[in-house]
Coordinates of C-alpha atoms in Angstrom, one line a residue:
M1 CA 44.1 93.3 50.3
L2 CA 45.4 90.7 51.5
S3 CA 45.4 87.9 49.1
H4 CA 46.7 90.8 46.5
L5 CA 49.7 91.0 48.4
L6 CA 50.3 87.7 48.9
L7 CA 50.2 87.0 45.4
F8 CA 52.4 90.0 44.7
E9 CA 55.3 88.2 47.3
W10 CA 54.6 84.7 45.5
K11 CA 55.2 86.4 42.0
F12 CA 57.9 88.4 43.4
Y13 CA 60.1 85.2 44.4
G14 CA 58.1 82.9 41.5
R15 CA 60.4 84.8 38.8
K16 CA 64.1 84.4 41.3
I17 CA 65.7 81.7 39.8
S18 CA 67.9 81.6 43.3
F19 CA 64.4 80.8 44.6
Y20 CA 63.8 77.6 42.7
V21 CA 67.9 76.5 43.2
M22 CA 67.6 76.9 46.8
L23 CA 64.0 74.9 46.2
L24 CA 65.3 71.8 44.5
L25 CA 68.8 71.8 47.0
F26 CA 66.5 70.9 49.6
F27 CA 64.8 68.5 47.7
G28 CA 68.1 67.2 46.8
F29 CA 69.7 67.6 50.8
G30 CA 66.4 65.5 51.9
I31 CA 67.5 62.1 49.6
L32 CA 71.2 62.7 50.0
I33 CA 70.6 62.8 53.8
S34 CA 68.4 60.2 53.6
T35 CA 70.5 57.6 51.0
S36 CA 74.2 58.7 53.2
A37 CA 74.1 59.9 56.7
R38 CA 73.6 57.2 58.9
I39 CA 73.6 57.5 62.8
G40 CA 74.2 54.1 64.6
F41 CA 71.8 52.8 67.2
A42 CA 71.7 49.0 68.3
N43 CA 69.1 47.3 66.5
I44 CA 67.2 50.4 64.9
T45 CA 65.7 50.9 61.3
Y46 CA 66.9 53.6 60.0
N47 CA 63.0 54.5 58.6
S48 CA 61.7 53.8 62.3
P49 CA 59.7 56.8 63.9
Y50 CA 62.9 57.3 66.5
V51 CA 65.4 58.0 63.6
I52 CA 63.0 59.9 61.6
N53 CA 62.2 62.1 64.9
L54 CA 65.2 62.6 65.4
Y55 CA 66.6 63.6 61.9
F56 CA 63.9 65.9 61.4
G57 CA 65.0 68.0 64.5
M58 CA 68.6 67.9 63.8
F59 CA 67.5 69.8 60.1
S60 CA 64.5 71.5 61.0
L61 CA 67.7 74.1 61.8
A62 CA 68.3 74.2 58.3
S63 CA 64.9 75.2 57.9
L64 CA 66.7 78.6 59.1
F65 CA 69.0 79.4 56.3
P66 CA 65.3 80.4 54.3
I67 CA 64.2 82.1 56.7
V68 CA 66.7 84.3 57.4
I69 CA 67.3 84.6 53.4
I70 CA 64.1 85.5 52.9
A71 CA 62.9 87.7 55.5
S72 CA 66.2 90.3 54.7
Q73 CA 65.2 89.7 51.5
S74 CA 61.2 90.6 52.4
L75 CA 61.4 92.0 55.3
L76 CA 63.2 95.4 54.3
R77 CA 62.3 95.5 50.9
E78 CA 61.2 98.7 51.1
K79 CA 64.1 100.5 53.4
D80 CA 66.7 98.8 51.0
N81 CA 64.9 100.5 48.3
K82 CA 64.0 103.8 49.8
F83 CA 60.8 102.8 48.8
D84 CA 59.1 102.8 53.1
A85 CA 57.9 106.6 52.6
V86 CA 55.8 105.4 49.4
L87 CA 54.3 102.7 50.8
Y88 CA 53.6 104.2 53.8
A89 CA 50.9 106.6 52.0
T90 CA 49.4 104.2 50.0
P91 CA 46.3 103.0 51.5
I92 CA 47.3 99.3 52.7
T93 CA 46.5 99.0 56.0
V94 CA 49.3 97.7 58.3
T95 CA 47.3 94.2 59.2
N96 CA 47.8 93.1 55.8
Y97 CA 50.6 94.5 55.2
F98 CA 52.2 92.3 58.6
I99 CA 50.3 89.1 58.3
S100 CA 51.3 88.3 54.2
R101 CA 54.7 89.3 55.1
F102 CA 55.3 86.7 58.2
S103 CA 53.6 84.4 55.7
I104 CA 55.5 83.8 52.7
V105 CA 58.4 83.7 55.3
F106 CA 56.5 81.1 57.2
G107 CA 55.1 79.8 53.9
I108 CA 58.2 79.2 52.1
A109 CA 59.9 78.5 54.9
I110 CA 57.4 75.0 55.7
F111 CA 57.9 74.7 51.8
T112 CA 61.5 74.1 51.7
F113 CA 61.1 71.2 54.1
L114 CA 58.2 69.6 52.8
L115 CA 60.6 69.0 49.5
F116 CA 63.3 67.7 52.1
L117 CA 60.9 65.4 53.6
V118 CA 59.7 64.4 50.3
G119 CA 63.5 64.0 49.0
Y120 CA 64.4 62.0 52.6
M121 CA 61.3 59.7 52.1
I122 CA 62.1 58.9 48.5
G123 CA 65.9 58.1 49.5
H124 CA 64.4 55.6 51.9
L125 CA 61.9 54.2 49.2
L126 CA 65.6 53.6 47.1
K127 CA 67.6 52.5 49.7
M128 CA 64.6 50.0 51.2
D129 CA 65.9 46.0 50.9
N130 CA 65.1 43.1 53.3
S131 CA 67.3 43.2 55.5
G132 CA 66.9 44.4 59.1
N133 CA 68.3 47.2 59.0
W134 CA 64.6 48.6 57.6
S135 CA 61.1 48.7 58.6
V136 CA 58.4 48.5 56.6
F137 CA 57.4 52.2 55.0
Q138 CA 54.4 54.2 56.9
L139 CA 53.6 57.5 55.1
F140 CA 52.5 59.2 59.4
H141 CA 55.8 58.3 60.8
Y142 CA 57.0 61.5 58.2
F143 CA 54.1 64.1 58.9
H144 CA 53.6 63.3 62.3
S145 CA 57.4 63.6 62.7
F146 CA 56.4 67.5 60.7
F147 CA 53.8 68.2 62.7
V148 CA 54.9 67.7 65.6
I149 CA 58.6 68.3 65.9
V150 CA 59.1 70.4 62.5
V151 CA 56.2 72.8 62.1
P152 CA 56.4 74.5 65.8
N153 CA 60.3 74.7 66.1
I154 CA 60.1 76.9 62.6
L155 CA 57.4 79.0 63.3
F156 CA 59.6 79.9 66.6
C157 CA 62.6 80.3 64.5
T158 CA 60.5 82.6 61.5
V159 CA 59.0 84.5 64.5
M160 CA 62.3 85.7 65.9
V161 CA 63.8 86.1 63.1
S162 CA 61.5 88.4 61.5
I163 CA 61.1 90.5 64.9
T164 CA 64.7 91.1 64.6
A165 CA 64.4 92.6 61.1
W166 CA 61.2 94.9 61.8
F167 CA 62.8 96.1 64.5
S168 CA 66.4 96.3 64.3
K169 CA 66.2 97.1 59.8
N170 CA 69.7 95.7 59.8
K171 CA 70.7 92.6 57.6
M172 CA 73.5 91.6 59.2
I173 CA 71.5 91.8 62.5
V174 CA 69.4 89.1 60.6
Y175 CA 72.0 86.7 59.7
L176 CA 73.7 86.9 63.2
S177 CA 69.9 86.2 65.2
G178 CA 70.0 82.8 62.8
L179 CA 73.3 82.5 64.9
G180 CA 71.7 83.3 68.1
I181 CA 68.8 80.2 67.7
Y182 CA 72.1 78.2 66.5
I183 CA 73.5 78.8 69.6
L184 CA 70.1 78.4 71.5
Y185 CA 69.4 74.8 69.8
M186 CA 74.0 74.5 70.9
V187 CA 72.8 75.5 74.8
F188 CA 69.8 72.9 75.0
S189 CA 71.5 70.5 73.4
I190 CA 73.8 70.0 75.8
F191 CA 71.6 70.2 78.9
S192 CA 68.3 67.5 77.5
N193 CA 71.3 64.4 76.7
T194 CA 71.6 64.7 73.2
P195 CA 73.6 61.3 72.8
L196 CA 75.7 63.4 69.3
I197 CA 77.1 66.1 71.6
A198 CA 76.5 65.6 75.2
G199 CA 76.0 61.7 75.6
A200 CA 78.9 61.3 77.6
S201 CA 77.3 63.6 80.1
P202 CA 74.2 62.2 81.8
V203 CA 72.0 64.9 83.7
S204 CA 69.7 64.3 86.1
D205 CA 66.2 64.0 86.0
S206 CA 65.0 67.0 87.7
T207 CA 66.5 68.7 85.1
M208 CA 65.8 66.4 82.3
S209 CA 62.3 68.0 82.9
L210 CA 62.6 71.0 83.8
T211 CA 64.7 71.5 80.1
A212 CA 62.5 69.1 78.5
K213 CA 59.4 71.9 79.3
L214 CA 61.9 74.5 78.0
D215 CA 63.7 73.3 74.7
P216 CA 62.4 75.6 72.0
F217 CA 63.4 73.2 69.8
G218 CA 61.6 69.5 71.3
M219 CA 65.0 67.3 71.1
A220 CA 65.2 67.4 75.0
A221 CA 61.6 66.5 75.3
F222 CA 62.3 63.8 72.5
F223 CA 65.2 61.8 74.6
E224 CA 63.6 62.2 78.1
Q225 CA 60.5 60.3 76.5
T226 CA 62.4 58.0 74.3
K227 CA 65.5 57.0 77.0
H228 CA 63.6 53.8 78.1
W229 CA 62.3 52.9 75.0
S230 CA 62.9 49.4 73.9
A231 CA 64.4 49.3 70.2
L232 CA 61.4 47.3 69.7
K233 CA 59.3 50.4 70.8
R234 CA 61.5 52.9 68.9
N235 CA 61.3 51.1 65.3
T236 CA 57.0 50.9 65.8
T237 CA 56.0 54.0 68.1
V238 CA 55.6 57.9 67.0
L239 CA 55.8 60.3 69.6
Q240 CA 53.1 60.5 72.1
L241 CA 51.7 63.9 72.7
S242 CA 51.9 63.4 76.2
G243 CA 53.5 64.7 79.6
N244 CA 56.9 67.6 79.4
L245 CA 56.4 66.7 75.0
L246 CA 52.6 68.0 75.0
I247 CA 53.5 71.0 77.5
N248 CA 56.8 71.3 75.7
R249 CA 54.9 72.4 71.6
I250 CA 52.0 74.0 73.1
A251 CA 54.3 76.5 75.3
I252 CA 56.2 77.0 72.1
V253 CA 53.4 78.1 70.0
L254 CA 51.8 79.9 72.3
L255 CA 54.8 81.5 73.6
A256 CA 55.8 82.4 69.2
L257 CA 52.3 83.8 68.8
A258 CA 52.4 85.8 71.7
F259 CA 55.3 86.8 70.3
L260 CA 53.8 87.8 67.1
F261 CA 51.0 89.9 68.9
I262 CA 53.3 92.2 70.3
S263 CA 55.5 92.8 67.9
Y264 CA 51.9 93.7 65.3
K265 CA 51.0 95.6 68.4
L266 CA 54.3 97.3 68.4
F267 CA 54.7 98.1 64.1
H268 CA 53.9 101.0 62.9
F269 CA 54.0 102.3 59.7
K270 CA 57.0 105.0 59.6
I271 CA 60.7 106.1 58.8
S272 CA 63.1 107.3 60.8
N273 CA 63.0 110.5 62.4
K274 CA 66.8 110.8 62.9
Q275 CA 68.2 113.8 61.2
K276 CA 71.5 114.7 60.5
K277 CA 73.7 117.1 62.9
R278 CA 73.9 120.6 62.0
V279 CA 76.6 121.9 61.3
L280 CA 78.2 125.3 62.4
V281 CA 79.7 127.2 59.3
N282 CA 82.5 129.7 60.3
D283 CA 81.6 132.7 58.8
V284 CA 85.2 133.7 58.7
D285 CA 85.4 130.7 56.1
K286 CA 82.1 133.0 54.1
D287 CA 84.9 135.5 52.5
R288 CA 87.7 133.9 52.0
K289 CA 88.9 133.7 48.4
Y290 CA 89.7 130.3 46.6
V291 CA 92.5 130.1 43.9
F292 CA 91.9 127.0 41.4
V293 CA 95.2 125.5 40.4
K294 CA 95.1 122.1 38.4
T295 CA 96.0 118.8 39.7
E296 CA 97.4 116.6 37.2
T297 CA 96.1 111.9 38.1
K298 CA 98.2 109.2 37.9
P299 CA 95.4 107.0 38.8
K300 CA 97.6 104.5 37.3
G301 CA 100.7 102.8 38.6
S302 CA 101.7 100.5 41.7
S303 CA 101.7 103.7 44.6
Y304 CA 98.0 104.3 43.1
L305 CA 96.8 100.8 43.6
I306 CA 98.2 101.0 46.9
A307 CA 96.5 104.1 47.5
T308 CA 93.2 102.8 46.5
I309 CA 93.2 99.4 47.8
V310 CA 93.8 101.1 51.7
S311 CA 90.7 103.5 50.5
F312 CA 88.8 100.7 50.1
L313 CA 90.2 98.5 53.0
K314 CA 89.6 101.6 55.6
I315 CA 85.5 102.1 54.7
D316 CA 85.3 98.7 55.1
L317 CA 86.9 98.1 58.2
K318 CA 85.6 100.9 59.9
S319 CA 81.6 100.3 58.6
T320 CA 82.1 96.4 59.6
I321 CA 84.3 96.8 63.3
K322 CA 81.8 99.4 64.6
S323 CA 79.1 97.9 64.1
I324 CA 76.3 96.6 66.3
P325 CA 76.3 93.1 63.6
F326 CA 79.7 92.9 64.1
V327 CA 80.1 93.3 68.1
L328 CA 77.5 91.2 68.8
L329 CA 79.7 87.9 66.0
I330 CA 82.3 88.1 69.0
F331 CA 79.6 88.3 72.5
S332 CA 78.0 84.6 70.2
S333 CA 81.8 83.3 69.8
L334 CA 82.9 83.5 73.0
F335 CA 79.5 82.6 74.5
I336 CA 79.4 79.4 72.3
L337 CA 83.3 79.1 73.1
G338 CA 83.3 79.9 76.8
M339 CA 80.3 77.2 77.3
E340 CA 82.5 74.6 75.2
M341 CA 86.0 74.8 77.1
Y342 CA 84.2 75.3 80.3
G343 CA 82.2 71.3 78.7
A344 CA 86.0 70.6 77.8
I345 CA 86.8 71.0 82.0
E346 CA 84.7 70.1 84.3
G347 CA 84.8 66.6 82.3
G348 CA 81.2 65.6 82.8
V349 CA 79.8 63.4 86.2
R350 CA 82.0 60.6 85.1
L351 CA 85.3 62.4 84.7
P352 CA 87.4 64.6 87.6
Q353 CA 87.8 68.0 86.0
F354 CA 90.5 68.6 83.7
F355 CA 93.9 70.9 84.2
V356 CA 93.5 74.1 82.0
T357 CA 96.3 73.3 79.6
T358 CA 97.1 75.4 76.9
A359 CA 96.7 72.4 74.2
L360 CA 93.4 71.8 76.1
M361 CA 92.7 75.7 75.2
I362 CA 93.6 75.1 72.1
N363 CA 92.2 71.8 71.2
T364 CA 88.4 73.4 72.0
I365 CA 89.3 76.6 69.7
L366 CA 90.2 74.1 67.1
A367 CA 87.1 72.6 67.6
T368 CA 84.6 75.5 68.2
I369 CA 85.4 78.3 66.4
P370 CA 86.3 76.4 62.9
F371 CA 82.1 76.6 61.9
I372 CA 81.6 79.7 63.3
L373 CA 84.3 81.7 60.8
V374 CA 83.3 79.6 57.5
L375 CA 79.7 81.0 58.7
T376 CA 81.1 84.6 59.1
M377 CA 83.3 84.4 55.7
I378 CA 79.7 83.4 53.8
F379 CA 77.9 85.6 55.1
Y380 CA 80.1 89.1 55.4
G381 CA 81.8 88.4 52.0
S382 CA 78.6 88.9 50.1
E383 CA 77.3 91.9 53.0
L384 CA 80.3 93.2 51.6
V385 CA 80.5 93.2 48.3
W386 CA 77.4 94.6 47.8
K387 CA 77.3 97.1 50.3
S388 CA 78.2 100.6 48.1
K389 CA 74.5 98.8 46.1
S390 CA 72.9 98.7 49.4
V391 CA 74.3 101.5 50.5
N392 CA 73.0 103.6 47.2
F393 CA 77.0 104.3 47.1
F394 CA 77.6 102.2 43.7
S395 CA 77.3 105.5 41.6
I396 CA 79.8 107.8 42.8
E397 CA 82.4 104.9 43.6
N398 CA 81.8 103.3 39.5
S399 CA 82.7 106.9 38.7
T400 CA 86.5 106.8 40.3
P401 CA 89.4 105.5 38.2
F402 CA 89.9 102.3 40.4
S403 CA 91.0 99.0 39.1
N404 CA 88.8 96.1 39.1
S405 CA 92.4 94.1 41.6
A406 CA 92.0 96.7 43.4
L407 CA 88.5 96.3 44.8
F408 CA 89.1 92.6 44.6
I409 CA 91.7 92.7 47.4
S410 CA 90.4 95.1 49.5
K411 CA 87.8 92.8 50.3
F412 CA 89.5 89.9 51.1
I413 CA 92.2 91.7 53.4
T414 CA 88.9 93.1 55.2
L415 CA 87.8 89.7 55.6
F416 CA 91.1 88.4 56.9
L417 CA 91.8 91.2 59.1
I418 CA 87.8 89.9 60.8
S419 CA 88.6 86.2 61.1
L420 CA 91.4 87.6 63.0
I421 CA 90.6 90.0 65.2
L422 CA 87.9 87.3 66.1
I423 CA 91.0 84.0 66.7
F424 CA 92.4 87.0 68.7
F425 CA 89.9 87.1 71.2
C426 CA 89.3 83.5 71.0
I427 CA 93.0 82.9 71.9
T428 CA 92.4 85.5 75.0
L429 CA 89.4 83.7 75.6
G430 CA 91.2 81.2 75.9
I431 CA 94.3 82.2 78.4
L432 CA 91.5 83.7 81.2
F433 CA 90.5 80.5 81.0
Q434 CA 93.6 79.4 82.5
V435 CA 94.1 82.7 85.0
M436 CA 91.4 81.8 86.6
Y437 CA 91.9 78.0 87.4
H438 CA 95.2 78.5 88.2
Y439 CA 97.0 77.4 85.6
P440 CA 99.3 80.1 83.9
I441 CA 101.6 78.0 81.9
I442 CA 100.7 79.2 78.3
D443 CA 102.2 77.9 75.2
W444 CA 102.2 81.4 73.6
K445 CA 104.4 80.6 70.4
A446 CA 101.4 77.7 70.2
Y447 CA 98.9 80.2 70.1
L448 CA 100.2 82.5 68.3
S449 CA 100.2 79.3 65.6
L450 CA 96.3 79.4 65.8
F451 CA 96.3 82.7 63.2
Y452 CA 97.9 80.4 61.0
Y453 CA 96.4 76.9 61.6
I454 CA 93.1 79.1 61.4
G455 CA 92.9 81.9 59.9
L456 CA 94.1 80.7 56.9
P457 CA 91.9 79.0 56.0
A458 CA 89.3 81.5 56.7
S459 CA 90.8 83.8 54.7
I460 CA 90.9 81.1 51.8
C461 CA 86.9 80.6 52.6
G462 CA 86.5 83.8 52.3
L463 CA 88.5 84.2 49.2
F464 CA 86.2 81.7 47.2
V465 CA 83.3 83.8 48.5
I466 CA 83.7 86.8 47.1
A467 CA 85.3 85.5 43.7
L468 CA 81.7 83.7 43.5
Q469 CA 79.8 87.3 43.9
Y470 CA 81.9 88.7 42.1
F471 CA 81.7 85.9 38.9
L472 CA 77.8 85.2 39.4
K473 CA 76.5 88.8 39.6
N474 CA 73.7 87.4 41.8
K475 CA 73.9 87.8 45.3
Y476 CA 71.4 85.4 46.9
I477 CA 72.7 82.4 44.3
A478 CA 76.5 83.4 45.0
L479 CA 75.6 83.1 48.7
T480 CA 73.6 79.9 48.3
V481 CA 76.0 78.3 46.7
S482 CA 78.9 79.3 48.5
A483 CA 76.9 78.6 51.6
V484 CA 76.6 74.6 49.7
F485 CA 80.2 74.4 48.4
L486 CA 81.6 75.4 51.9
I487 CA 79.7 73.1 54.4
A488 CA 79.7 69.9 52.0
T489 CA 83.3 70.6 51.2
N490 CA 85.0 71.8 54.8
T491 CA 83.0 70.7 57.8
S492 CA 82.1 67.4 58.9
I493 CA 78.9 67.3 57.7
G494 CA 80.4 66.5 53.7
E495 CA 82.5 64.2 55.6
D496 CA 79.2 62.6 57.6
I497 CA 77.3 62.2 53.9
G498 CA 79.9 61.0 52.1
I499 CA 82.6 63.9 50.9
S500 CA 85.6 62.7 52.6
H501 CA 88.0 62.1 49.8
P502 CA 91.2 64.7 49.7
L503 CA 90.5 66.4 46.2
T504 CA 86.7 66.9 47.6
R505 CA 88.1 68.7 51.2
F506 CA 88.5 72.8 50.2
A507 CA 90.4 74.7 52.6
N508 CA 90.2 71.9 55.8
F509 CA 91.2 73.5 59.2
L510 CA 93.6 71.9 61.7
P511 CA 92.1 69.0 63.7
D512 CA 92.0 69.3 67.2
V513 CA 94.7 67.4 68.2
Y514 CA 97.1 69.2 70.0
S515 CA 99.5 67.7 72.5
D516 CA 101.5 69.1 75.5
I517 CA 104.2 67.0 74.6
N518 CA 103.8 66.2 70.3
G519 CA 102.2 69.4 69.2
F520 CA 100.8 69.2 66.2
G521 CA 102.7 65.8 65.0
Y522 CA 103.1 65.4 61.6
F523 CA 99.9 67.3 60.7
P524 CA 101.1 70.3 59.8
K525 CA 102.7 68.6 56.7
A526 CA 99.0 67.4 55.8
F527 CA 97.5 70.8 56.0
F528 CA 99.9 72.5 53.8
L529 CA 99.4 70.5 51.2
N530 CA 95.7 70.5 51.7
I531 CA 96.0 74.5 52.4
S532 CA 98.0 75.4 48.9
Y533 CA 96.1 72.8 47.1
S534 CA 92.8 75.1 47.8
Y535 CA 94.5 78.4 48.1
S536 CA 95.6 77.3 43.8
F537 CA 91.5 76.5 43.5
A538 CA 90.8 79.7 45.0
I539 CA 93.5 82.2 43.5
I540 CA 92.3 80.4 40.1
C541 CA 88.3 81.1 41.2
S542 CA 89.4 85.2 42.1
L543 CA 91.2 85.4 38.5
L544 CA 87.8 84.3 37.1
G545 CA 85.6 87.0 39.7
I546 CA 88.2 90.1 38.5
I547 CA 88.0 89.0 35.2
F548 CA 84.1 89.2 34.9
M549 CA 83.2 92.0 37.4
N550 CA 81.7 94.7 35.7
K551 CA 82.5 98.7 37.3
S552 CA 78.5 98.9 36.0
I553 CA 75.8 99.6 38.3
K554 CA 74.9 96.0 39.6
N555 CA 71.3 95.3 38.9
V556 CA 70.1 92.4 42.2
K557 CA 68.1 89.8 40.3

């Protein structure tokens, strides 16, 4: 039975074009990283064990993308299609179902990173020369890092996301679990003295040792073991499975297996027992006579268009803002921002505490929130477009006489308001820090300008995501394409791999350059030009999306 379930799952994904697109992207991403990305270390070769471990540890988090996507599809498929009651009536056992579904998520995550590894090696072979920047190619170095660093990380991420999917049965909470793991990674990166994030703030040996044992991603243990290595040793020696690194890797694997075993024991085949509240019918209404009055409807004109937009907007906003995932998103964003603000204020052991000025808070917000907003636009944009399909309301919705443009505009306004709400909470947190640190000299105009400098680029990203969803008419292909496009053209990751020309940048946020003396300087003019260029591109995509919109029943391939 287990083999049949695994074969069924494989056939389910093997027929999807989006699945092969994802595999191809990871392979290409590996080649791109190995040939373009460079992190400078004195006398360290590009293909040394030290650099391979560093990159694999960093990009093992990229496996969260296939894990979250596959988990939201595979683990919630029966619930989404109202097939759970039928499935639970079949002779399939909980054990076989549990193992098959977890195995397919974990297996695909491992397979995608293996493709990244192969692409990474091919990129090194293509770029290797006789210069001192390269050492002898050693296949063992790549696979040693894969099994020591990557596999335990993917196991931990898969277990946490799968548990979230099984017990929440909510796709947005599954997406937020991926964001939560990313937050966890950032927390341990700060305390692990990673040269990429916290290099300016060294930590004590006791703190480093404790963090090395607790870090679920193993990077703290990696930095602790290699911090006193010479350049020669970093170029030739792989990580030694000893000390805190061995303790960490064993502990993470055992912890993940323990969580998996507990979730298996708590998992049961059952559907929700929630019953709808009974509504008492007033006896007075039973004898009331109703007179039919013919009313002329006018499903055209500007007033009807506005009324349609408002109606859709109310539905989307109520279902979004009142949901648990949105509340978790706000708290997660504020937690990340709060940590960054505290770190910016304290300044590390080498520097005294900074004054909590408006400039310091604004620059911290500009450096932290844009990436979170881009992810929010990507996932909420796809969920809003396909929400009526997921709740089986699309048949009723498609039978009503509304304009495609009204539906499109309502989705865009919803995403725009979501970004403004997040920015509002971030500004509030910055003001609270100023008050708590007794520096209540608040520049309200500068804070309000963040709605323009952050909200406008975020809304353009959301506009592009919605247009792509309607244009491609496939949720997960559009989600993958929009994620790759926005991460490559809107974040610093794209600049690191060579996508830095102004014409290749899309809806870039204003950099953290605000000062109390000069404000934003000349940057607002450049920002306006970039936003105008990006907005024009987004409008073209939107027009194509509206043209290709089809009010017939959508089929998710």
